[in-house]
mmCIF file of C-alpha atoms in Angstrom:
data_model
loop_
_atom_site.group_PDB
_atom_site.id
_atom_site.type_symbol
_atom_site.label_atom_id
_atom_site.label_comp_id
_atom_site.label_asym_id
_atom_site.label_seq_id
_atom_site.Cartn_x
_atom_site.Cartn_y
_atom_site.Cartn_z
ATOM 1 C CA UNK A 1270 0.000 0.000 0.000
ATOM 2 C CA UNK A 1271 1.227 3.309 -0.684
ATOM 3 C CA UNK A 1272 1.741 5.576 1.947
ATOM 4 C CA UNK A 1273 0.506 9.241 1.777
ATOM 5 C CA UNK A 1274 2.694 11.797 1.048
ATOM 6 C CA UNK A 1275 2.573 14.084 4.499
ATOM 7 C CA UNK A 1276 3.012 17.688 3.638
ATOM 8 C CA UNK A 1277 5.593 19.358 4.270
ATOM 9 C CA UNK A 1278 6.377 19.677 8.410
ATOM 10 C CA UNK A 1279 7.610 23.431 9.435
ATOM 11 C CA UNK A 1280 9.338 23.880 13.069
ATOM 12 C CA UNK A 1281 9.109 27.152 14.479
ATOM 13 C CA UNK A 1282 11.612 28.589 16.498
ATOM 14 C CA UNK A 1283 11.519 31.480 18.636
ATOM 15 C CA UNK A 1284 13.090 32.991 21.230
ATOM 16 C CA UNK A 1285 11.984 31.767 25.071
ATOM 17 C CA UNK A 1286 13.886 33.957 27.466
ATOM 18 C CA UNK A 1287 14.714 37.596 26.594
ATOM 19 C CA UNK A 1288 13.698 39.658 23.740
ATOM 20 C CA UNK A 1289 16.829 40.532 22.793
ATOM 21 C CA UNK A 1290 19.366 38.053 24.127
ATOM 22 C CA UNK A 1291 18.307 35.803 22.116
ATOM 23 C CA UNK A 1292 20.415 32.680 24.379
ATOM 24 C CA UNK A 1293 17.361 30.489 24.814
ATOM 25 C CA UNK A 1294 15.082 29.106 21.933
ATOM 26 C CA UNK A 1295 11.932 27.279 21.945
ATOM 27 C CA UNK A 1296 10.762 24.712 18.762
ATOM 28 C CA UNK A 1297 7.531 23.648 18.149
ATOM 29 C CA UNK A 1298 5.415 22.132 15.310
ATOM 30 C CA UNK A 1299 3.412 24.810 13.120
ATOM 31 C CA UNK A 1300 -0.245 24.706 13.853
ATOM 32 C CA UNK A 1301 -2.408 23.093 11.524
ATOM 33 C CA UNK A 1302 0.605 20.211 10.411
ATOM 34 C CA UNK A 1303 -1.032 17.396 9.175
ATOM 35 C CA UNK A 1304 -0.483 14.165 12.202
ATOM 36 C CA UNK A 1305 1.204 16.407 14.385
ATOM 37 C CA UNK A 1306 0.466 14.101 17.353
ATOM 38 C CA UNK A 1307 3.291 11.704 15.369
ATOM 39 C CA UNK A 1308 6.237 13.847 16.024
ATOM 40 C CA UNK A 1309 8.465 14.364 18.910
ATOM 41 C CA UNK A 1310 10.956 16.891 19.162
ATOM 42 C CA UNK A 1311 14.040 16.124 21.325
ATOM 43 C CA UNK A 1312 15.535 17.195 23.494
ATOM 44 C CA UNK A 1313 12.188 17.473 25.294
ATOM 45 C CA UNK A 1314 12.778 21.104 26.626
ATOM 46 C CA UNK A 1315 13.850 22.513 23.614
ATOM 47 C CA UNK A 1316 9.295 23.021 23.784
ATOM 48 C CA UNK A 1317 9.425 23.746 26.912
ATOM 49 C CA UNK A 1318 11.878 26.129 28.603
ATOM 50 C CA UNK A 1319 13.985 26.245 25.619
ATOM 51 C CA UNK A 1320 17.380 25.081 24.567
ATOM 52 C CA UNK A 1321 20.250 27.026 23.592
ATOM 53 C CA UNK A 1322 21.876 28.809 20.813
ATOM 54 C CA UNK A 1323 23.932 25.591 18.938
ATOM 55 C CA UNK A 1324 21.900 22.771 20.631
ATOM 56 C CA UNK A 1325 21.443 20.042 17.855
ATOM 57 C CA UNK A 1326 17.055 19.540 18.278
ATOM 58 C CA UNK A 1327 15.747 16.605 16.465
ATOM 59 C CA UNK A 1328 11.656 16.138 15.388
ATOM 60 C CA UNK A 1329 11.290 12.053 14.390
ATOM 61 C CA UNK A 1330 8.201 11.062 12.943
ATOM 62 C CA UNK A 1331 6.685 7.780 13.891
ATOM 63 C CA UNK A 1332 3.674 7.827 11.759
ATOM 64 C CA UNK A 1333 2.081 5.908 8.227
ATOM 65 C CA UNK A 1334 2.762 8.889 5.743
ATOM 66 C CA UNK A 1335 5.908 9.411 4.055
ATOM 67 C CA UNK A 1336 7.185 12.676 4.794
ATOM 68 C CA UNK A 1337 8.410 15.288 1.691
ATOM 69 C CA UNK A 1338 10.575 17.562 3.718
ATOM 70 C CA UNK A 1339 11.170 19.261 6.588
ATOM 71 C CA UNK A 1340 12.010 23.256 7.559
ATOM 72 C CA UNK A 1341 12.756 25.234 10.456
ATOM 73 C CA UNK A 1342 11.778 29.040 10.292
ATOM 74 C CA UNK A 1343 12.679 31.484 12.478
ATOM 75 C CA UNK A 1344 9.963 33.785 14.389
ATOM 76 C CA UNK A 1345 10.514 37.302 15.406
ATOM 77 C CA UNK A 1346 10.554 37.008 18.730
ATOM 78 C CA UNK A 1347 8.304 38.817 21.243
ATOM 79 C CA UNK A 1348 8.547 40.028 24.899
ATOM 80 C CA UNK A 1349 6.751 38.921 27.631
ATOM 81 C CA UNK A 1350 3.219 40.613 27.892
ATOM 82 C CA UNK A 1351 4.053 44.397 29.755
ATOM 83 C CA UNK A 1352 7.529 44.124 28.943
ATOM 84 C CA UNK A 1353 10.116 47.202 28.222
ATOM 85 C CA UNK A 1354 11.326 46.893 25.072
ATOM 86 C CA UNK A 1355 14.559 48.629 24.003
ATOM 87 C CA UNK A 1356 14.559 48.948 20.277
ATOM 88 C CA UNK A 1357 18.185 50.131 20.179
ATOM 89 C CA UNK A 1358 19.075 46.658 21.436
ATOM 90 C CA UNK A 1359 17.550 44.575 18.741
ATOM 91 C CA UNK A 1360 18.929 42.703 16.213
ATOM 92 C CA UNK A 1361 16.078 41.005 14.608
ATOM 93 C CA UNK A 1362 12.377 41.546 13.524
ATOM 94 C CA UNK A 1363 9.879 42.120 16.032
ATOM 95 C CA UNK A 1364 6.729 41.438 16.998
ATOM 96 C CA UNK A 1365 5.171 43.411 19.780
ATOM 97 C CA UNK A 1366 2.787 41.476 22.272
ATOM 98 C CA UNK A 1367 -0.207 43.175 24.045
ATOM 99 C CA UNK A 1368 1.369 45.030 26.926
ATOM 100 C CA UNK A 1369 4.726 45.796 25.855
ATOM 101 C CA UNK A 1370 6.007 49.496 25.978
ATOM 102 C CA UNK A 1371 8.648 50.515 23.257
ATOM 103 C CA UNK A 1372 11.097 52.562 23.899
ATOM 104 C CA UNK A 1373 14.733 54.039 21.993
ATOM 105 C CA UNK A 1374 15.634 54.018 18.523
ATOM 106 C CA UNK A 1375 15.562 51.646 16.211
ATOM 107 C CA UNK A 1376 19.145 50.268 15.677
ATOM 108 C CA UNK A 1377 18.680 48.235 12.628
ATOM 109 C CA UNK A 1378 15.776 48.284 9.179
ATOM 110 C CA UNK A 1379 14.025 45.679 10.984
ATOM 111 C CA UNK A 1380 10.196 45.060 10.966
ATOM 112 C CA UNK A 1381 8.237 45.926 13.836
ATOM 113 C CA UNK A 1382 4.949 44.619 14.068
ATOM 114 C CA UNK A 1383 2.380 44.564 16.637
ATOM 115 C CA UNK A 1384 -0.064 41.879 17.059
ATOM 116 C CA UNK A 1385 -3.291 41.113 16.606
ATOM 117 C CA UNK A 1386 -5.420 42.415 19.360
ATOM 118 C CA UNK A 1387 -2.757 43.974 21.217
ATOM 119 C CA UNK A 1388 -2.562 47.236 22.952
ATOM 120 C CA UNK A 1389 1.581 48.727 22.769
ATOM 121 C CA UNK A 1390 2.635 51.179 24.437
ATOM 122 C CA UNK A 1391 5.416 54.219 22.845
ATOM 123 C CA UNK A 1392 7.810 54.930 25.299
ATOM 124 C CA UNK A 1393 9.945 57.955 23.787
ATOM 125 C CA UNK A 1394 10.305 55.224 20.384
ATOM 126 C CA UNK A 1395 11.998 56.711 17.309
ATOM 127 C CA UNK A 1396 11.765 54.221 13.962
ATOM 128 C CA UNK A 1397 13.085 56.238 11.275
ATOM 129 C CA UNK A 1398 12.852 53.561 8.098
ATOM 130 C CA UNK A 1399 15.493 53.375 5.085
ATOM 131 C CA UNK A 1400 14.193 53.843 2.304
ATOM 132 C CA UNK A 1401 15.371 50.724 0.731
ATOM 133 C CA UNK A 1402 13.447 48.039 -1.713
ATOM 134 C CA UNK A 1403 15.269 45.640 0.948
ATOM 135 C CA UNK A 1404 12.991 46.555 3.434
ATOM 136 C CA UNK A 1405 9.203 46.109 1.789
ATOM 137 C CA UNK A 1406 7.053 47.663 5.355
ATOM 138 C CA UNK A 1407 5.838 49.894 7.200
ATOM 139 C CA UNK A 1408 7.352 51.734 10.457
ATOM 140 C CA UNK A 1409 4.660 50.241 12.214
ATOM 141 C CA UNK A 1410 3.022 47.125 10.581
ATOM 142 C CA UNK A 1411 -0.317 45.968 12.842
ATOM 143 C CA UNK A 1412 -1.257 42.443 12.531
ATOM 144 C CA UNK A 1413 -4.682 43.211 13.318
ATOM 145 C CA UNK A 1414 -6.565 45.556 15.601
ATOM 146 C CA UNK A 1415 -4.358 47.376 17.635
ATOM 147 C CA UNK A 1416 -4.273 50.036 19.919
ATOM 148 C CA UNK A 1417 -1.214 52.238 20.290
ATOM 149 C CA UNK A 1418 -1.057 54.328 23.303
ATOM 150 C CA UNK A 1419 1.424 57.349 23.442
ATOM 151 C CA UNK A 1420 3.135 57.976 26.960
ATOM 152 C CA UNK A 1421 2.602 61.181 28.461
ATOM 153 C CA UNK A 1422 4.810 63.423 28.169
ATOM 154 C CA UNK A 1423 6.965 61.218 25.275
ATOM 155 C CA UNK A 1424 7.613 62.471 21.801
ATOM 156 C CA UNK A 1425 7.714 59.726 19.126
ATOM 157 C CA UNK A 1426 8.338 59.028 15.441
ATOM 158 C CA UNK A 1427 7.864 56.406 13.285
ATOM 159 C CA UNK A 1428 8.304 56.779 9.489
ATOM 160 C CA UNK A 1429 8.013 53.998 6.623
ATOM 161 C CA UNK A 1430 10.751 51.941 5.324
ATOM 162 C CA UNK A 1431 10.482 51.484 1.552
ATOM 163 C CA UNK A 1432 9.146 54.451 -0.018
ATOM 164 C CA UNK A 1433 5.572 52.690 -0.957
ATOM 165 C CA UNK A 1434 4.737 51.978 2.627
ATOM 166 C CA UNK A 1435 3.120 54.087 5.137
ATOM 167 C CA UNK A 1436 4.135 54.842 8.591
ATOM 168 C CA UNK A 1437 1.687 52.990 10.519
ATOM 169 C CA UNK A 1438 -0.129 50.474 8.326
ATOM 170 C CA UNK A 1439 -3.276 48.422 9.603
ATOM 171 C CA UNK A 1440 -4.951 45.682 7.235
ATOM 172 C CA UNK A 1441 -7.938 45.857 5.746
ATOM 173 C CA UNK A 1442 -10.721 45.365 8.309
ATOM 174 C CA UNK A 1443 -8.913 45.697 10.841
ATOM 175 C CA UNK A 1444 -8.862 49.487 13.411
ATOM 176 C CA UNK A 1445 -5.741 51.261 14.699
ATOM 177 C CA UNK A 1446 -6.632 53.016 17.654
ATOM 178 C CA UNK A 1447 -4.363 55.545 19.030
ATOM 179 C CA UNK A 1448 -4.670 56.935 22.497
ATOM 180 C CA UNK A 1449 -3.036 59.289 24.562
ATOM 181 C CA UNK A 1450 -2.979 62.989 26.422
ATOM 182 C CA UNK A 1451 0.555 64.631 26.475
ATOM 183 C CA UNK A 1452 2.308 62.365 24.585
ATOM 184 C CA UNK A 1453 2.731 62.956 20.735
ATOM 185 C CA UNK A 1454 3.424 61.203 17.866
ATOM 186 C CA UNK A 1455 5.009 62.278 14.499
ATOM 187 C CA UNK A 1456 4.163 59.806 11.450
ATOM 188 C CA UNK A 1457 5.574 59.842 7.972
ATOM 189 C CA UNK A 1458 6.753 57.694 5.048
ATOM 190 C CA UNK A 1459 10.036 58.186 2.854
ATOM 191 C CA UNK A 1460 7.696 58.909 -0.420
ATOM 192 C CA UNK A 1461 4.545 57.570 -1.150
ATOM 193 C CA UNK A 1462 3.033 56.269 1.551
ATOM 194 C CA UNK A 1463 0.580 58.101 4.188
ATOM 195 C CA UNK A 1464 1.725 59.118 7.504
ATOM 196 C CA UNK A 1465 -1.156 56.666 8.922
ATOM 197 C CA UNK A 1466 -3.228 54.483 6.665
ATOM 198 C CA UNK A 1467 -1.958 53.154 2.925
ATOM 199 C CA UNK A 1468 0.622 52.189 1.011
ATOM 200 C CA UNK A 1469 1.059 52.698 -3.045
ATOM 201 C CA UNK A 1470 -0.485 50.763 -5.643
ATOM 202 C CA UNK A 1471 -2.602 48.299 -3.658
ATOM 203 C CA UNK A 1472 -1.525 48.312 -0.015
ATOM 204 C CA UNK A 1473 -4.971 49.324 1.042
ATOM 205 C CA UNK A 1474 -5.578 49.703 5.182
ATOM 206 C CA UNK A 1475 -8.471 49.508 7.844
ATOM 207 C CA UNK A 1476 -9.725 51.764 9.949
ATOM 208 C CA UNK A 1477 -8.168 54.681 12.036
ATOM 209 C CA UNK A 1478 -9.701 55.909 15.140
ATOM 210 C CA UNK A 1479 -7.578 58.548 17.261
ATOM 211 C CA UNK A 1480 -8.679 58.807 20.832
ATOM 212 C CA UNK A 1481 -6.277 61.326 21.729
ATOM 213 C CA UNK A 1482 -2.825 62.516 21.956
ATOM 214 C CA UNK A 1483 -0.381 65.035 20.156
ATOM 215 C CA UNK A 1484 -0.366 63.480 16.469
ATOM 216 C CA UNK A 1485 1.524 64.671 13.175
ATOM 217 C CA UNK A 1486 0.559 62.884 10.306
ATOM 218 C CA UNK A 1487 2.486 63.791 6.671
ATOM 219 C CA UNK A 1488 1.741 61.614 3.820
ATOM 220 C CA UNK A 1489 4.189 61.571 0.277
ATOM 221 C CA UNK A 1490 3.293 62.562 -3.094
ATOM 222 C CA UNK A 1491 -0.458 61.724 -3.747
ATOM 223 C CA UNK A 1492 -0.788 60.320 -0.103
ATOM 224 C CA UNK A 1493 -3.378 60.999 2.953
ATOM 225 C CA UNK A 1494 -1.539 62.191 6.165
ATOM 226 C CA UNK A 1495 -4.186 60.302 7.328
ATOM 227 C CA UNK A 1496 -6.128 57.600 5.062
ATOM 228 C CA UNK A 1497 -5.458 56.649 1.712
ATOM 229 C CA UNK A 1498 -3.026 56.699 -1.254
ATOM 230 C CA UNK A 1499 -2.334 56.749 -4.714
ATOM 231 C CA UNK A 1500 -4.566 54.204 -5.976
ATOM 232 C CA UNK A 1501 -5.184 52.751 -2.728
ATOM 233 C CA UNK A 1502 -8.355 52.653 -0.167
ATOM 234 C CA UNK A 1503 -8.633 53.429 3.568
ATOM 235 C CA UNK A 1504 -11.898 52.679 5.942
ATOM 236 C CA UNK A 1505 -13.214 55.296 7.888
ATOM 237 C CA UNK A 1506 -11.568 57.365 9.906
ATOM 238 C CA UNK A 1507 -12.841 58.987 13.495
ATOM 239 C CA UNK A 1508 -11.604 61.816 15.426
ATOM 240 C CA UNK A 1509 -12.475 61.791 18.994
ATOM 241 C CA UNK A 1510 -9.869 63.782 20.519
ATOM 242 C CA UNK A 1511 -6.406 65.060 20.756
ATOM 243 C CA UNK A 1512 -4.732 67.617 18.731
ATOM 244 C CA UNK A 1513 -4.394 66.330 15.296
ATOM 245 C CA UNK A 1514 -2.315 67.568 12.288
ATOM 246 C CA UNK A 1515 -2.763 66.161 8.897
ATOM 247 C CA UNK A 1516 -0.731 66.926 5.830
ATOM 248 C CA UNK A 1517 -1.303 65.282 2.425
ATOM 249 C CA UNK A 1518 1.166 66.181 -0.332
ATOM 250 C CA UNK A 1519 0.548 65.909 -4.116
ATOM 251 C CA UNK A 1520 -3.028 65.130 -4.554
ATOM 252 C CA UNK A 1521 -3.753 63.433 -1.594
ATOM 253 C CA UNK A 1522 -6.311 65.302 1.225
ATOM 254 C CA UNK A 1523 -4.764 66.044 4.771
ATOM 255 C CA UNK A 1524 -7.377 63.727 6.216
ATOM 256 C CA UNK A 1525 -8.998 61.246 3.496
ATOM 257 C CA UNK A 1526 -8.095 59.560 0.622
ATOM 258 C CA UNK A 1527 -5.496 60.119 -1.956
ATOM 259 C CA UNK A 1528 -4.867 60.744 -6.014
ATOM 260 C CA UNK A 1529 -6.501 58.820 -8.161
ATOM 261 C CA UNK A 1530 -10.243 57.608 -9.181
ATOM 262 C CA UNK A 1531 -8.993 54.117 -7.072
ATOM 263 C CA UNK A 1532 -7.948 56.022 -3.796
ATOM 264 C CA UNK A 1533 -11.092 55.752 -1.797
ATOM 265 C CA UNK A 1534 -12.134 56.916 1.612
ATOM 266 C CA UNK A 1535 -14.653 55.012 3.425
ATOM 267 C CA UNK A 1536 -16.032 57.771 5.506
ATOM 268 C CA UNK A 1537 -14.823 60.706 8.366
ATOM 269 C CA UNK A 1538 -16.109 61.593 11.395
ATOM 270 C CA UNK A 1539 -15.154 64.094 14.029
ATOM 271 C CA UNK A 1540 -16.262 64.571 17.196
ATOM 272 C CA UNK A 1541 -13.991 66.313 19.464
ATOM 273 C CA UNK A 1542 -10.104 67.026 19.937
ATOM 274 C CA UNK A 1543 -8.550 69.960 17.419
ATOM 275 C CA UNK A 1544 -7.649 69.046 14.471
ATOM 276 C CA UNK A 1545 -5.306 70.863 11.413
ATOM 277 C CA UNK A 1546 -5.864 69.462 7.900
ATOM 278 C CA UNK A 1547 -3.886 70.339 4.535
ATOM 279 C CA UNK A 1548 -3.438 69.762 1.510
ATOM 280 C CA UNK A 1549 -0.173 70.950 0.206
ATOM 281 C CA UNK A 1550 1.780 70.997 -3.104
ATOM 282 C CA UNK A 1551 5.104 68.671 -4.345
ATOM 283 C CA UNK A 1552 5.536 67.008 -7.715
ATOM 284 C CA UNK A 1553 3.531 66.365 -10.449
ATOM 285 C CA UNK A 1554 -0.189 66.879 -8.828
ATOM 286 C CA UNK A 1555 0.245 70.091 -7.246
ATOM 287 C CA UNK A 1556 -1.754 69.644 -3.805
ATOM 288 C CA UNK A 1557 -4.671 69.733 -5.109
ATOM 289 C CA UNK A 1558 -6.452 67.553 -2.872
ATOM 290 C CA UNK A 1559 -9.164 68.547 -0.230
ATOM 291 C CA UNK A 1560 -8.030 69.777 3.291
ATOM 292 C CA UNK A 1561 -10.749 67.013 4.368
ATOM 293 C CA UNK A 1562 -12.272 64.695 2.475
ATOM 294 C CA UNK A 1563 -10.865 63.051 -1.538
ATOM 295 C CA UNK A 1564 -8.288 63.650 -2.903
ATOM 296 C CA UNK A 1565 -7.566 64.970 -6.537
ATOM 297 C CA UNK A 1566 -9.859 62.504 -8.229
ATOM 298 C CA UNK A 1567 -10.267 59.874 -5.570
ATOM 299 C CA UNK A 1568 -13.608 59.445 -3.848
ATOM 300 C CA UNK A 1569 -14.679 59.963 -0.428
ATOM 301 C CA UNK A 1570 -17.863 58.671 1.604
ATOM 302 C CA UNK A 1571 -19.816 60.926 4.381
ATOM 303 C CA UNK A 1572 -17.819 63.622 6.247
ATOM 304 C CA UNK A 1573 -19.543 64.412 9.729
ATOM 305 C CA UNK A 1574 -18.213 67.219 11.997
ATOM 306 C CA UNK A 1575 -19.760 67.341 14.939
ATOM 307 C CA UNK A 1576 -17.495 68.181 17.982
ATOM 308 C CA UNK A 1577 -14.239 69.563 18.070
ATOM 309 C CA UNK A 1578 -12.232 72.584 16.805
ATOM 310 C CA UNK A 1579 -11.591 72.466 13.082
ATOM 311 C CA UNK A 1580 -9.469 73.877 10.495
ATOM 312 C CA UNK A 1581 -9.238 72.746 6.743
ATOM 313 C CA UNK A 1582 -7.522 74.153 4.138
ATOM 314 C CA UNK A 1583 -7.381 72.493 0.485
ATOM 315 C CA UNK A 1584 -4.578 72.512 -2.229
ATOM 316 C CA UNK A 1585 -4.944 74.594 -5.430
ATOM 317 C CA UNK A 1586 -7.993 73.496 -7.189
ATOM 318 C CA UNK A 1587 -9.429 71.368 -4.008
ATOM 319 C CA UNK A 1588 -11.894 72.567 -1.585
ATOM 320 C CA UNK A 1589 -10.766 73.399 2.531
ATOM 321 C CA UNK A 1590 -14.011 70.228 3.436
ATOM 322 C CA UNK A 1591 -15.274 68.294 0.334
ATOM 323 C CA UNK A 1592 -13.361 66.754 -2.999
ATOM 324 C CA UNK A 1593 -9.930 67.562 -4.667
ATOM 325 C CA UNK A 1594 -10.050 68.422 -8.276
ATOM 326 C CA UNK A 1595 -11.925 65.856 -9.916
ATOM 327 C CA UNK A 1596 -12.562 64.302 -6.467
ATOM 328 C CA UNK A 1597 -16.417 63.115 -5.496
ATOM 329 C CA UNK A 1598 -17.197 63.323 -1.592
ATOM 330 C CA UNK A 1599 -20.326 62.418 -0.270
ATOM 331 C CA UNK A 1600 -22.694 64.369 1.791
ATOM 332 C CA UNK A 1601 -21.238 67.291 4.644
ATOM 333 C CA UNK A 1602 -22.675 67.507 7.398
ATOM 334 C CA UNK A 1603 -21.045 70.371 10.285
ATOM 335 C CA UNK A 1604 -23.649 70.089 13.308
ATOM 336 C CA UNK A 1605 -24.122 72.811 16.004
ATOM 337 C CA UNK A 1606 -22.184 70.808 18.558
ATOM 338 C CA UNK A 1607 -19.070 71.777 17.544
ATOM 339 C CA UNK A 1608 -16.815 74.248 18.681
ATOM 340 C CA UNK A 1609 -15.504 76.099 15.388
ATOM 341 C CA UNK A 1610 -14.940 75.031 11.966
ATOM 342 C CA UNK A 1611 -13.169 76.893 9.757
ATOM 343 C CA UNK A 1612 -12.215 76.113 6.005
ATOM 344 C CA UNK A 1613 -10.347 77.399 3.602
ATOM 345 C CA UNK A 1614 -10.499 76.722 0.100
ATOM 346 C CA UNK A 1615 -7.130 75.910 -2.023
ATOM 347 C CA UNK A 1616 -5.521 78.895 -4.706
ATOM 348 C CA UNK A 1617 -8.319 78.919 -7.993
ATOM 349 C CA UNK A 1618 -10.975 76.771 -6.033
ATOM 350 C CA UNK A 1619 -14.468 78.066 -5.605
ATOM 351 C CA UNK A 1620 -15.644 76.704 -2.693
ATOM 352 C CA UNK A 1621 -14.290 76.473 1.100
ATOM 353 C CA UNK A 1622 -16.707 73.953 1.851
ATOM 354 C CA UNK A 1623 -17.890 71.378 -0.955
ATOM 355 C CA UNK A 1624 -16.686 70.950 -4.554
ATOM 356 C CA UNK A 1625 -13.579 71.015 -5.906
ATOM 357 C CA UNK A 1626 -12.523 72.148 -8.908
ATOM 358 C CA UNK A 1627 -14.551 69.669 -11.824
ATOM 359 C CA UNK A 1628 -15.037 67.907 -8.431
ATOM 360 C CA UNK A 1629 -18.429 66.952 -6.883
ATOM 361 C CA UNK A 1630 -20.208 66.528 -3.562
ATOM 362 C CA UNK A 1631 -23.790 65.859 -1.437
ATOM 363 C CA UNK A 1632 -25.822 67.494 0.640
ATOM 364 C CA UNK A 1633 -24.022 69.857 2.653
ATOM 365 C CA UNK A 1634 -25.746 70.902 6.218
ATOM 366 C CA UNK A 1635 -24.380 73.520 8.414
ATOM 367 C CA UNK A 1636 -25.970 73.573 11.547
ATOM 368 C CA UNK A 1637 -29.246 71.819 10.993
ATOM 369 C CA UNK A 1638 -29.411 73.844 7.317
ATOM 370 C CA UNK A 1639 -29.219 72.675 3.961
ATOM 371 C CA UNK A 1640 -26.611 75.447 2.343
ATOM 372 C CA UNK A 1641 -25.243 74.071 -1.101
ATOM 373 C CA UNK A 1642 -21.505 75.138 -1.927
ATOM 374 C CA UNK A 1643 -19.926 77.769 0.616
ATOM 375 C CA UNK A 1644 -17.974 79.908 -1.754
ATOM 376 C CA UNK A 1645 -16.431 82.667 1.123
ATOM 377 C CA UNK A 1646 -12.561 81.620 2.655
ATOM 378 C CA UNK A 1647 -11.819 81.459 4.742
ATOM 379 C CA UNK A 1648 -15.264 80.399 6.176
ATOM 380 C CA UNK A 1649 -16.223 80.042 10.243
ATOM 381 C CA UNK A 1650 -18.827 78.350 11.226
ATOM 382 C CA UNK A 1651 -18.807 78.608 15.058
ATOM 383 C CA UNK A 1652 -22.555 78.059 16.700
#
């Protein structure tokens, strides 16, 4: 009888003790391995407590199936839950476990990712990415949902790697939530990426939700500082607090998506905290992207303002809240519970608050009234 061909078997090995010693590892099967139950790995601690750096670690297989081949990958390795991380120390990638604070500079172009579900802490972190095809990520790569809390008091950057990632990047149906009161946070890419939300050409992200905290956001040429980018999509994005600026460069809105008819924004909503959006020029597309909302032809869902202290102001040819040139947005709405709104509409654009330039929008309602295009800039709107 023939025996089965088993597929191929893949040991894991990570680091047990220390995050960045790196004098203990642990092996152990990859979840999912077809008859897993038929190997043993020896010696037995090497999946327990770990063996170390040089021990020879065996897996035999005393099952029915013939085996095709065997690997052993290594995992970046992760602290303890509520660990201090040092990222001057490293010397690998990393993946950062709920509880863990980061802290220094970066010392190598390694990947730092957080995982899914986790809640990390920045601790005075700098991660200032080459901009190198060798190193295809983001400053900040989340798994998953995550929620990044900035320590009082801190000051912290994190900027892309290659130039077509962002600076913080979270997947596709996934939400980034960043917290925090005193602490700040500075968040770029090297080129095209936004400053928090998409990649180029495909990279699309999730959802961004900033609680609070001191946040600069500065995306590259057609990119969001916050939300999407050239040719890429972003979910919604929410503004509950904190003191928030956004700067999109070359087409792409401060807050919103970026250039092209591809570049789509989900939705925004903000209720509280101050926020700062631009659209600036650099390159080809000349900034003319919405302060809020699409960016030079890309498309934008619902924009509702409804707490906060706002400021807008578009690129040449895009409006201060609404589309970029070409842009579509979909309906405004600025409710009476906020504290000020004020837009500004970019050089040659007729409206502070709407269309673009060749661009479209919805309905727009300012303070319970239907009002069409607002044509004066800068316009107020402070109840």
């Amino acid at each position: 009888m023939t025996k089965r061909i088993l597929s191929m078997l893949v040991l894991l090995v990570a680091v047990a003790t220390g995050a960045v010693a790196q004098s203990t590892y642990k092996v152990s099967v990859k979840e999912g391995t077809e008859d897993a139950s038929s190997w043993t790995i020896t010696p037995a601690e090497a999946t327990t407590t770990g063996v170390a750096a040089g021990t020879e670690v065996k897996a035999t297989y005393a099952g029915t199936k013939k085996v095709k081949s065997v690997k052993a990958v290594k995992k970046a390795p992760a602290a303890p839950a509520g660990k201090t991380v040092d990222l001057s120390t490293l010397n690998t990638d990393y993946v950062a476990q709920n509880g863990d604070v980061l802290t220094s500079t970066l010392g190598g172009n390694y990947k730092i990712t957080i995982a899914d579900g986790a809640t990390v802490t920045l601790d005075g972190a700098t991660i200032n990415g080459e901009n190198s095809e060798e190193y295809k990520w983001a400053g900040i790569t989340c798994e998953g949902d995550a929620v990044i809390i900035l320590k009082d008091g801190t000051s912290n950057t994190v900027k892309g790697f290659y130039e077509n990632y962002p600076g913080i990047y979270v997947p596709v149906g996934k939400t980034l939530t960043i917290q925090g009161t005193t602490g700040s946070l500075n968040a770029s890419s090297n080129f095209y990426g936004a400053g928090i939300g998409a990649g180029y050409n495909g990279l699309h992200c999730g959802n961004i939700e900033i609680q609070g905290g001191i946040i600069a956001a500065t995306g590259g040429n057609g990119a969001a500082g916050i939300g999407g980018n050239c040719v890429t999509r972003c979910g919604t994005i929410i503004i509950s607090g904190g003191e928030v600026t956004a700067t999109g460069r070359s087409g792409g809105a401060g807050i919103g998506s970026g250039y092209g008819g591809a570049s789509v924004c989900a939705g925004i909503t903000i209720s509280g905290g101050t926020v700062h959006a631009t659209s600036i020029g650099s390159g080809a597309y000349f900034g003319s992207g919405a302060g809020i909302g699409s960016g030079t032809y890309g498309k934008c869902g619902d924009i509702t303002i409804n707490g906060g202290t706002v400021e807008a102001t578009g690129g040449i040819h895009g409006a201060g809240i609404g589309s970029g040139q070409y842009g579509k947005c979909g309906d405004i709405t600025i409710t009476s519970s906020v504290t000020s709104v004020t837009a500004t509409k970019g050089v040659d654009c007729d409206n502070s608050i709407g269309a673009g330039i060749e661009g479209t929008c919805g309905t727009i309602t300012i303070g319970g009234t239907v009002t069409g295009n607002i044509t004066t800039s800068p316009y107020t709107y402070e109840p």
